[in-house]
Short mmCIF file of C-alpha atoms in Angstrom, two decimals:
data_model
loop_
_atom_site.label_atom_id
_atom_site.label_comp_id
_atom_site.label_asym_id
_atom_site.label_seq_id
_atom_site.Cartn_x
_atom_site.Cartn_y
_atom_site.Cartn_z
CA UNK A 1 14.97 3.43 -46.94
CA UNK A 2 17.39 1.79 -49.81
CA UNK A 3 20.66 1.85 -48.26
CA UNK A 4 22.48 1.09 -51.39
CA UNK A 5 21.76 4.71 -52.61
CA UNK A 6 23.71 5.91 -49.98
CA UNK A 7 27.13 3.98 -50.38
CA UNK A 8 29.81 3.66 -53.37
CA UNK A 9 32.83 2.23 -53.77
CA UNK A 10 35.77 4.48 -52.69
CA UNK A 11 37.25 3.82 -56.16
CA UNK A 12 34.13 5.10 -58.04
CA UNK A 13 34.40 8.33 -60.03
CA UNK A 14 32.92 11.69 -59.00
CA UNK A 15 30.25 11.45 -61.82
CA UNK A 16 29.02 8.30 -60.45
CA UNK A 17 29.07 9.50 -56.92
CA UNK A 18 26.92 12.68 -58.04
CA UNK A 19 24.64 10.54 -59.91
CA UNK A 20 23.83 8.49 -56.72
CA UNK A 21 23.50 11.80 -54.54
CA UNK A 22 21.04 12.94 -56.96
CA UNK A 23 19.09 9.81 -56.62
CA UNK A 24 19.02 9.62 -52.86
CA UNK A 25 18.09 13.37 -52.59
CA UNK A 26 20.04 13.66 -49.29
CA UNK A 27 23.07 15.46 -50.38
CA UNK A 28 25.88 13.08 -49.59
CA UNK A 29 27.38 9.62 -50.30
CA UNK A 30 29.43 7.35 -48.20
CA UNK A 31 32.57 5.55 -49.46
CA UNK A 32 32.89 1.72 -48.85
CA UNK A 33 36.26 -0.29 -48.74
CA UNK A 34 36.66 -3.55 -50.34
CA UNK A 35 35.88 -5.19 -46.88
CA UNK A 36 32.65 -3.40 -46.69
CA UNK A 37 33.74 -0.97 -44.18
CA UNK A 38 32.44 2.79 -44.43
CA UNK A 39 35.75 4.69 -44.76
CA UNK A 40 34.47 8.31 -45.74
CA UNK A 41 31.51 10.73 -46.33
CA UNK A 42 31.22 13.35 -49.23
CA UNK A 43 28.64 15.71 -49.64
CA UNK A 44 27.57 17.22 -52.92
CA UNK A 45 29.51 20.59 -51.43
CA UNK A 46 32.69 18.66 -51.07
CA UNK A 47 32.39 17.34 -54.60
CA UNK A 48 31.46 20.92 -56.13
CA UNK A 49 34.30 22.41 -54.38
CA UNK A 50 36.78 19.66 -55.75
CA UNK A 51 35.45 20.44 -59.36
CA UNK A 52 35.80 24.20 -58.82
CA UNK A 53 39.38 23.38 -57.70
CA UNK A 54 40.17 21.98 -61.31
CA UNK A 55 39.46 18.21 -60.72
CA UNK A 56 37.49 16.46 -63.39
CA UNK A 57 34.26 14.17 -63.05
CA UNK A 58 36.44 11.12 -63.75
CA UNK A 59 38.60 11.65 -60.52
CA UNK A 60 38.21 9.06 -57.51
CA UNK A 61 35.51 9.90 -55.08
CA UNK A 62 38.06 9.11 -52.36
CA UNK A 63 39.99 12.27 -53.12
CA UNK A 64 37.25 14.39 -51.55
CA UNK A 65 35.73 11.91 -49.10
CA UNK A 66 36.24 13.11 -45.50
CA UNK A 67 37.33 10.02 -43.36
CA UNK A 68 36.45 11.89 -40.12
CA UNK A 69 32.84 12.08 -40.60
CA UNK A 70 30.13 12.03 -37.84
CA UNK A 71 28.55 8.34 -37.45
CA UNK A 72 26.51 6.51 -34.81
CA UNK A 73 25.78 3.16 -33.73
CA UNK A 74 22.20 1.67 -34.11
CA UNK A 75 21.39 1.88 -30.45
CA UNK A 76 22.89 5.46 -29.90
CA UNK A 77 20.20 7.45 -27.70
CA UNK A 78 17.94 9.75 -29.44
CA UNK A 79 19.24 12.44 -27.29
CA UNK A 80 22.76 12.14 -28.53
CA UNK A 81 21.51 12.37 -32.24
CA UNK A 82 19.17 15.40 -31.50
CA UNK A 83 22.19 17.23 -30.01
CA UNK A 84 24.24 16.51 -33.05
CA UNK A 85 21.52 17.54 -35.39
CA UNK A 86 21.28 20.69 -33.25
CA UNK A 87 24.92 21.53 -34.20
CA UNK A 88 24.01 22.13 -37.97
CA UNK A 89 24.79 18.42 -38.83
CA UNK A 90 22.09 17.21 -41.29
CA UNK A 91 22.73 13.63 -41.89
CA UNK A 92 24.13 10.88 -39.67
CA UNK A 93 24.97 7.20 -40.86
CA UNK A 94 24.37 4.36 -38.55
CA UNK A 95 27.19 1.66 -38.36
CA UNK A 96 27.67 -1.79 -36.80
CA UNK A 97 30.68 -2.80 -34.95
CA UNK A 98 32.33 -3.63 -38.11
CA UNK A 99 31.77 -0.14 -39.42
CA UNK A 100 29.30 -1.50 -42.06
CA UNK A 101 26.17 0.69 -42.59
CA UNK A 102 23.15 -0.43 -41.08
CA UNK A 103 20.95 2.87 -41.57
CA UNK A 104 20.55 6.71 -41.93
CA UNK A 105 19.02 9.15 -39.83
CA UNK A 106 18.74 12.82 -40.71
CA UNK A 107 17.24 15.96 -39.27
CA UNK A 108 14.05 15.34 -41.34
CA UNK A 109 13.88 11.51 -40.79
CA UNK A 110 14.72 10.54 -37.05
CA UNK A 111 12.36 7.63 -36.61
CA UNK A 112 10.48 7.13 -33.39
CA UNK A 113 11.75 4.48 -30.97
CA UNK A 114 10.10 1.27 -31.73
CA UNK A 115 7.82 -0.14 -29.10
CA UNK A 116 9.56 -2.71 -26.90
CA UNK A 117 8.57 -5.60 -24.47
CA UNK A 118 6.83 -4.16 -21.38
CA UNK A 119 5.55 -5.49 -18.30
CA UNK A 120 3.12 -4.00 -15.70
CA UNK A 121 3.63 -3.86 -12.02
CA UNK A 122 1.26 -3.11 -9.18
CA UNK A 123 1.21 -2.96 -5.34
CA UNK A 124 -1.70 -2.40 -3.25
CA UNK A 125 -1.76 -1.77 0.68
CA UNK A 126 -3.72 -3.56 3.42
CA UNK A 127 -6.10 -1.75 5.58
CA UNK A 128 -6.60 -1.44 9.28
CA UNK A 129 -10.28 -0.61 10.04
CA UNK A 130 -11.23 1.40 13.11
CA UNK A 131 -15.03 1.39 13.45
CA UNK A 132 -18.30 0.66 11.58
CA UNK A 133 -17.55 -3.20 11.10
CA UNK A 134 -20.42 -4.97 9.98
CA UNK A 135 -22.22 -2.23 8.48
CA UNK A 136 -20.51 -2.47 5.21
CA UNK A 137 -22.42 -5.85 4.48
CA UNK A 138 -25.05 -5.57 1.78
CA UNK A 139 -27.62 -7.39 3.84
CA UNK A 140 -27.25 -4.67 6.57
CA UNK A 141 -27.24 -1.40 4.54
CA UNK A 142 -29.94 -2.77 2.25
CA UNK A 143 -32.00 -1.68 5.38
CA UNK A 144 -29.97 0.94 7.24
CA UNK A 145 -27.17 3.00 5.94
CA UNK A 146 -23.74 1.67 6.73
CA UNK A 147 -20.51 3.74 7.54
CA UNK A 148 -16.90 2.56 8.31
CA UNK A 149 -13.63 4.38 9.10
CA UNK A 150 -10.33 2.96 8.25
CA UNK A 151 -6.96 3.61 6.58
CA UNK A 152 -4.19 1.94 4.75
CA UNK A 153 -0.70 0.89 5.84
CA UNK A 154 2.75 0.11 4.43
CA UNK A 155 2.21 -3.57 4.00
CA UNK A 156 1.45 -4.45 0.39
CA UNK A 157 0.72 -7.29 -2.00
CA UNK A 158 2.83 -6.94 -5.11
CA UNK A 159 1.92 -8.34 -8.77
CA UNK A 160 4.14 -8.37 -11.96
CA UNK A 161 2.30 -9.14 -15.31
CA UNK A 162 3.75 -9.57 -18.69
CA UNK A 163 1.91 -10.42 -21.93
CA UNK A 164 3.12 -13.64 -23.85
CA UNK A 165 3.15 -14.07 -27.42
CA UNK A 166 0.88 -17.26 -27.26
CA UNK A 167 -2.12 -17.90 -24.95
CA UNK A 168 -0.31 -19.78 -22.34
CA UNK A 169 -1.04 -18.70 -18.58
CA UNK A 170 1.35 -19.08 -16.08
CA UNK A 171 0.83 -17.87 -12.55
CA UNK A 172 3.31 -18.06 -9.62
CA UNK A 173 2.21 -17.31 -6.16
CA UNK A 174 4.79 -17.08 -3.31
CA UNK A 175 2.05 -16.66 -0.83
CA UNK A 176 0.75 -20.16 -1.88
CA UNK A 177 3.99 -21.46 -2.76
CA UNK A 178 2.19 -22.91 -5.73
CA UNK A 179 1.98 -22.22 -9.52
CA UNK A 180 -0.75 -22.74 -11.98
CA UNK A 181 -0.01 -23.48 -15.85
CA UNK A 182 -2.41 -23.62 -18.61
CA UNK A 183 -2.40 -23.81 -22.28
CA UNK A 184 -5.26 -21.09 -22.53
CA UNK A 185 -7.80 -19.02 -20.37
CA UNK A 186 -10.32 -21.78 -20.37
CA UNK A 187 -7.89 -24.41 -19.26
CA UNK A 188 -6.61 -21.98 -16.43
CA UNK A 189 -10.40 -21.42 -15.12
CA UNK A 190 -10.91 -25.31 -15.16
CA UNK A 191 -8.03 -26.22 -13.04
CA UNK A 192 -8.62 -27.22 -9.28
CA UNK A 193 -6.58 -26.09 -6.69
CA UNK A 194 -5.85 -23.06 -4.44
CA UNK A 195 -6.07 -20.31 -7.08
CA UNK A 196 -9.63 -19.76 -6.71
CA UNK A 197 -9.33 -15.97 -6.20
CA UNK A 198 -7.31 -15.53 -9.08
CA UNK A 199 -9.53 -17.62 -11.37
CA UNK A 200 -12.44 -15.45 -10.23
CA UNK A 201 -10.57 -12.32 -11.26
CA UNK A 202 -9.49 -13.79 -14.57
CA UNK A 203 -13.44 -14.59 -15.11
CA UNK A 204 -14.07 -11.06 -14.47
CA UNK A 205 -11.20 -9.55 -16.58
CA UNK A 206 -11.52 -11.98 -19.42
CA UNK A 207 -8.22 -11.38 -21.02
CA UNK A 208 -7.81 -11.96 -24.63
CA UNK A 209 -3.86 -12.86 -24.33
CA UNK A 210 -1.60 -15.22 -22.69
CA UNK A 211 0.45 -13.89 -19.78
CA UNK A 212 2.83 -14.58 -16.81
CA UNK A 213 1.55 -13.34 -13.48
CA UNK A 214 3.84 -13.34 -10.40
CA UNK A 215 2.38 -12.56 -6.97
CA UNK A 216 3.71 -12.04 -3.41
CA UNK A 217 2.64 -10.28 -0.17
CA UNK A 218 4.16 -8.74 2.95
CA UNK A 219 1.50 -10.32 5.19
CA UNK A 220 0.53 -13.67 6.08
CA UNK A 221 -2.80 -15.04 4.53
CA UNK A 222 -6.03 -14.91 6.73
CA UNK A 223 -4.66 -12.15 8.68
CA UNK A 224 -7.57 -9.81 8.98
CA UNK A 225 -5.81 -7.21 6.89
CA UNK A 226 -8.36 -7.66 3.92
CA UNK A 227 -5.56 -9.36 2.11
CA UNK A 228 -7.91 -11.15 -0.55
CA UNK A 229 -8.98 -7.83 -1.55
CA UNK A 230 -5.43 -6.49 -1.63
CA UNK A 231 -4.27 -9.35 -3.92
CA UNK A 232 -7.22 -8.61 -6.10
CA UNK A 233 -6.57 -4.87 -6.48
CA UNK A 234 -2.86 -5.54 -7.38
CA UNK A 235 -3.66 -8.08 -10.14
CA UNK A 236 -6.56 -5.77 -11.46
CA UNK A 237 -4.09 -2.92 -11.42
CA UNK A 238 -1.65 -4.80 -13.57
CA UNK A 239 -4.14 -5.80 -16.27
CA UNK A 240 -5.53 -2.35 -16.14
CA UNK A 241 -2.14 -1.10 -17.46
CA UNK A 242 -2.82 -2.94 -20.54
CA UNK A 243 -6.22 -1.39 -21.30
CA UNK A 244 -6.64 1.58 -23.41
CA UNK A 245 -9.76 2.62 -21.61
CA UNK A 246 -8.82 2.19 -17.98
CA UNK A 247 -11.08 1.47 -15.03
CA UNK A 248 -11.41 4.08 -12.38
CA UNK A 249 -10.85 3.58 -8.70
CA UNK A 250 -14.57 2.72 -8.20
CA UNK A 251 -14.73 0.33 -10.96
CA UNK A 252 -11.68 -1.43 -9.68
CA UNK A 253 -13.08 -1.84 -6.45
CA UNK A 254 -16.44 -3.24 -7.97
CA UNK A 255 -14.39 -5.60 -9.93
CA UNK A 256 -12.55 -6.98 -6.86
CA UNK A 257 -15.98 -7.12 -5.18
CA UNK A 258 -17.41 -9.07 -8.09
CA UNK A 259 -14.80 -11.47 -8.40
CA UNK A 260 -14.51 -12.52 -4.50
CA UNK A 261 -18.09 -12.02 -3.63
CA UNK A 262 -20.04 -13.18 -6.56
CA UNK A 263 -17.82 -15.55 -8.63
CA UNK A 264 -15.74 -17.15 -5.68
CA UNK A 265 -18.75 -16.93 -3.30
CA UNK A 266 -16.94 -15.51 -0.06
CA UNK A 267 -19.10 -13.77 2.11
CA UNK A 268 -17.89 -10.18 3.20
CA UNK A 269 -18.43 -6.54 3.04
CA UNK A 270 -17.13 -3.78 0.76
CA UNK A 271 -14.82 -1.85 2.76
CA UNK A 272 -11.67 -3.80 2.10
CA UNK A 273 -11.85 -3.24 -1.82
CA UNK A 274 -12.57 0.68 -1.55
CA UNK A 275 -9.91 0.81 1.16
CA UNK A 276 -6.90 -0.79 -0.74
CA UNK A 277 -7.71 0.77 -3.84
CA UNK A 278 -8.38 4.54 -2.65
CA UNK A 279 -5.91 4.32 0.04
CA UNK A 280 -5.33 6.85 3.13
CA UNK A 281 -7.79 7.71 5.84
CA UNK A 282 -11.15 7.48 4.61
CA UNK A 283 -14.73 7.68 5.98
CA UNK A 284 -16.96 5.30 3.77
CA UNK A 285 -20.78 5.28 3.74
CA UNK A 286 -22.76 2.60 2.18
CA UNK A 287 -26.26 2.47 0.60
CA UNK A 288 -28.12 0.55 -2.02
CA UNK A 289 -28.05 3.60 -4.66
CA UNK A 290 -24.27 4.33 -4.11
CA UNK A 291 -21.08 3.86 -1.99
CA UNK A 292 -19.30 7.05 -1.08
CA UNK A 293 -15.68 7.41 -0.09
CA UNK A 294 -14.90 10.45 1.80
CA UNK A 295 -11.12 11.16 2.26
CA UNK A 296 -10.36 12.52 5.61
CA UNK A 297 -8.13 15.81 5.74
CA UNK A 298 -6.30 14.97 9.07
CA UNK A 299 -3.57 17.34 10.16
CA UNK A 300 -0.09 15.93 9.61
CA UNK A 301 0.89 15.96 13.20
CA UNK A 302 -2.15 13.97 14.25
CA UNK A 303 -1.57 11.53 11.79
CA UNK A 304 2.40 11.12 13.01
CA UNK A 305 0.99 10.91 16.80
CA UNK A 306 -1.50 8.28 15.71
CA UNK A 307 1.14 6.48 13.86
CA UNK A 308 3.31 6.36 17.13
CA UNK A 309 0.34 5.68 19.22
CA UNK A 310 -0.91 2.48 17.58
CA UNK A 311 0.77 -1.15 18.13
CA UNK A 312 0.01 -3.69 15.48
CA UNK A 313 0.70 -7.28 16.26
CA UNK A 314 0.18 -10.78 14.99
CA UNK A 315 -1.69 -13.20 17.11
CA UNK A 316 -0.21 -16.12 14.94
CA UNK A 317 -4.04 -17.40 14.62
CA UNK A 318 -5.29 -17.60 11.13
CA UNK A 319 -9.01 -17.09 10.56
CA UNK A 320 -11.90 -17.66 8.04
CA UNK A 321 -13.36 -14.47 7.31
CA UNK A 322 -15.97 -15.70 4.92
CA UNK A 323 -17.28 -18.30 7.74
CA UNK A 324 -17.30 -15.51 10.21
CA UNK A 325 -19.36 -13.14 7.88
CA UNK A 326 -21.79 -16.00 7.26
CA UNK A 327 -22.48 -16.42 10.87
CA UNK A 328 -22.80 -12.67 11.18
CA UNK A 329 -25.50 -12.66 8.39
CA UNK A 330 -27.36 -15.28 10.27
CA UNK A 331 -27.05 -13.28 13.55
CA UNK A 332 -27.77 -10.18 11.93
CA UNK A 333 -31.58 -11.31 11.92
CA UNK A 334 -31.66 -10.81 15.48
CA UNK A 335 -32.80 -7.22 16.68
CA UNK A 336 -30.02 -6.74 19.32
CA UNK A 337 -27.30 -7.70 16.99
CA UNK A 338 -28.52 -5.00 14.23
CA UNK A 339 -28.57 -2.52 17.26
CA UNK A 340 -24.93 -3.33 18.03
CA UNK A 341 -24.19 -2.72 14.34
CA UNK A 342 -25.95 0.50 14.23
CA UNK A 343 -24.12 1.66 17.43
CA UNK A 344 -20.93 0.85 15.55
CA UNK A 345 -22.00 3.21 12.73
CA UNK A 346 -22.80 5.88 15.00
CA UNK A 347 -19.41 5.40 16.68
CA UNK A 348 -17.73 5.50 13.35
CA UNK A 349 -19.05 8.95 12.97
CA UNK A 350 -17.78 10.19 16.29
CA UNK A 351 -14.38 8.53 15.60
CA UNK A 352 -14.18 10.57 12.30
CA UNK A 353 -14.61 13.66 14.12
CA UNK A 354 -12.20 12.64 16.86
CA UNK A 355 -9.52 12.24 14.15
CA UNK A 356 -10.25 15.46 12.35
CA UNK A 357 -10.20 17.46 15.73
CA UNK A 358 -6.94 15.41 16.86
CA UNK A 359 -8.52 14.17 20.13
CA UNK A 360 -6.58 11.17 19.92
CA UNK A 361 -7.16 9.68 23.45
CA UNK A 362 -10.98 9.90 22.91
CA UNK A 363 -10.30 7.92 19.67
CA UNK A 364 -8.39 5.22 21.69
CA UNK A 365 -11.13 4.76 24.09
CA UNK A 366 -13.43 4.63 21.05
CA UNK A 367 -11.47 1.57 19.79
CA UNK A 368 -12.30 0.03 22.94
CA UNK A 369 -15.89 0.86 22.32
CA UNK A 370 -15.99 -0.44 19.12
CA UNK A 371 -14.35 -3.81 20.08
CA UNK A 372 -16.87 -4.30 22.86
CA UNK A 373 -19.61 -3.88 20.46
CA UNK A 374 -18.00 -6.01 17.44
CA UNK A 375 -17.56 -9.01 20.06
CA UNK A 376 -21.50 -9.18 19.94
CA UNK A 377 -21.84 -9.69 16.62
CA UNK A 378 -20.95 -13.24 16.48
CA UNK A 379 -19.47 -15.90 19.04
CA UNK A 380 -16.78 -16.70 16.50
CA UNK A 381 -15.29 -13.29 16.56
CA UNK A 382 -13.34 -13.58 19.83
CA UNK A 383 -12.26 -16.43 22.08
CA UNK A 384 -10.84 -17.16 25.54
CA UNK A 385 -7.49 -16.80 24.25
CA UNK A 386 -7.97 -13.78 22.53
CA UNK A 387 -9.91 -12.06 25.38
CA UNK A 388 -6.86 -12.67 27.51
CA UNK A 389 -4.65 -11.03 25.27
CA UNK A 390 -6.77 -8.03 25.14
CA UNK A 391 -7.13 -7.81 28.87
CA UNK A 392 -3.43 -8.24 29.34
CA UNK A 393 -2.83 -5.58 27.04
CA UNK A 394 -5.28 -3.17 28.94
CA UNK A 395 -3.72 -3.91 32.11
CA UNK A 396 -0.18 -2.90 30.72
CA UNK A 397 -0.95 0.56 29.08
CA UNK A 398 -3.49 0.09 26.12
CA UNK A 399 -6.42 2.14 26.44
CA UNK A 400 -8.24 0.47 23.53
CA UNK A 401 -7.85 -1.67 20.52
CA UNK A 402 -9.67 -4.33 18.41
CA UNK A 403 -9.05 -7.38 16.32
CA UNK A 404 -8.71 -6.35 12.61
CA UNK A 405 -11.10 -7.81 9.74
CA UNK A 406 -13.83 -10.24 10.55
CA UNK A 407 -12.24 -11.47 13.70
CA UNK A 408 -11.39 -15.02 14.90
CA UNK A 409 -7.65 -14.24 14.64
CA UNK A 410 -5.11 -12.39 12.71
CA UNK A 411 -3.83 -8.93 14.03
CA UNK A 412 -4.69 -6.98 17.11
CA UNK A 413 -4.36 -3.02 16.92
CA UNK A 414 -3.89 -1.31 20.22
CA UNK A 415 -3.79 2.36 21.12
CA UNK A 416 -1.47 3.19 23.94
CA UNK A 417 -0.28 6.72 25.34
CA UNK A 418 3.29 7.58 24.69
CA UNK A 419 4.49 6.93 28.23
CA UNK A 420 3.45 3.54 28.47
CA UNK A 421 4.47 2.16 25.00
CA UNK A 422 7.50 0.54 25.92
CA UNK A 423 5.59 -1.41 28.72
CA UNK A 424 3.04 -2.67 26.23
CA UNK A 425 5.24 -3.88 23.57
CA UNK A 426 7.33 -5.73 26.47
CA UNK A 427 4.12 -7.41 27.36
CA UNK A 428 3.06 -8.39 24.11
CA UNK A 429 6.28 -10.03 23.16
CA UNK A 430 6.33 -11.87 26.42
CA UNK A 431 3.08 -13.24 25.32
CA UNK A 432 4.62 -14.55 22.24
CA UNK A 433 2.95 -11.79 19.80
CA UNK A 434 5.20 -10.45 16.96
CA UNK A 435 4.77 -6.60 16.71
CA UNK A 436 4.68 -5.36 13.04
CA UNK A 437 5.99 -1.91 12.36
CA UNK A 438 4.30 0.00 10.00
CA UNK A 439 3.61 3.41 8.44
CA UNK A 440 0.40 5.01 7.04
CA UNK A 441 -0.05 4.58 3.41
CA UNK A 442 -1.64 7.60 1.71
CA UNK A 443 -1.52 6.33 -1.98
CA UNK A 444 -3.61 3.34 -2.27
CA UNK A 445 -3.18 1.08 -5.37
CA UNK A 446 -0.13 2.01 -7.48
CA UNK A 447 0.34 0.62 -10.95
CA UNK A 448 3.00 1.14 -13.54
CA UNK A 449 4.55 -0.09 -16.73
CA UNK A 450 8.33 -0.64 -17.21
CA UNK A 451 10.53 -1.61 -20.24
CA UNK A 452 11.94 -5.14 -19.95
CA UNK A 453 15.49 -3.92 -21.61
CA UNK A 454 15.89 -1.47 -18.82
CA UNK A 455 14.99 -3.65 -15.75
CA UNK A 456 14.97 -7.50 -16.55
CA UNK A 457 17.33 -10.14 -18.21
CA UNK A 458 16.83 -13.72 -18.69
CA UNK A 459 18.97 -16.14 -16.85
CA UNK A 460 19.53 -19.37 -18.88
CA UNK A 461 20.17 -22.68 -17.14
CA UNK A 462 23.66 -23.85 -17.06
#
């Protein structure tokens, strides 16, 4: 829009003002003072009435310009402009802080807001597994079907991603306490260090833009909560926000599996990726033709009571899940070990039914059975110290429990009846274990976009 067609000197003649109005085709003209300030607005109707009242075409436009006209600033919200137009106003000039003309909007020409810089955020929850562990390994369910039961809880990995105007890649991880800086994607993939999981994800995603990625988690690394899959899901959730054809939940889980298992080469099962992406209570069946995620419709009262009956505590012992899974794979060749896994599968079906029927005491006892069976899968799953913790918990109220994840350390989960919960908590704290409060998460991976202008400001160095 040519703004010079909408303004004229306040000393100009009416005939010159009419000529400009005819040229701009908007039915008005703005009068400008010598210092460039807009001082009035005259419509073709104002000029016509002035002429009918006896003025000549050589009169000054200032004689009929209205100094009290409606105007707005460049950043005026569209909502305000729309409300003005809804009051029979046809045109609104946009003025800067010096009252100089910067633009024109009208009922017929109200431009859409220009796209602004945005960033993506995502959070993904950790999972706690109840039964069926070991049967989600491909080398097991390629011969026999696998089944697990799990849920997600309110501990999350968080990711924030914004696109850069160049090809540089900057990754900052609070969990690792380190950063990765590279000039482009190939440079980021070549770097040595502790960013192997993120590099494997970048290989899967293959972004064609530079970016900044910020990561942090609510839980410690190597905790048995499926943390690597959770971080992967959060990162993939951010990248997914910048895709026109977004990945669905199954595709996100498969990408996370591809990065960790195939590209990074860490042994493990499938349930972690599906659990964190889908969220909530799920019963999962694994077969070579397809994996099926069955959401469980559990009564809300049962969920609340189970939440109050479970205690999550950190042993403070880290573990290498990949190493344990490798050992399990070797042990899986033994018929007696496969029988234990099959027993876990059968148990997971019973636990599913116990939850659906609200039989929580039976469910707690099944946790004990699941742990006893799981301990037989590998000598690395438990230890004398971990066994002592478990036995102490049983003697102070717990009816069942298990180490989460592959085992070897991380978090214990205990089921305790209501009137002995205080006793068990006191005992666990006396053993030096840290109890971690939580709530069940029903949402799984969440990802969203935000405008930088609304939520962010750059802080310069002093």
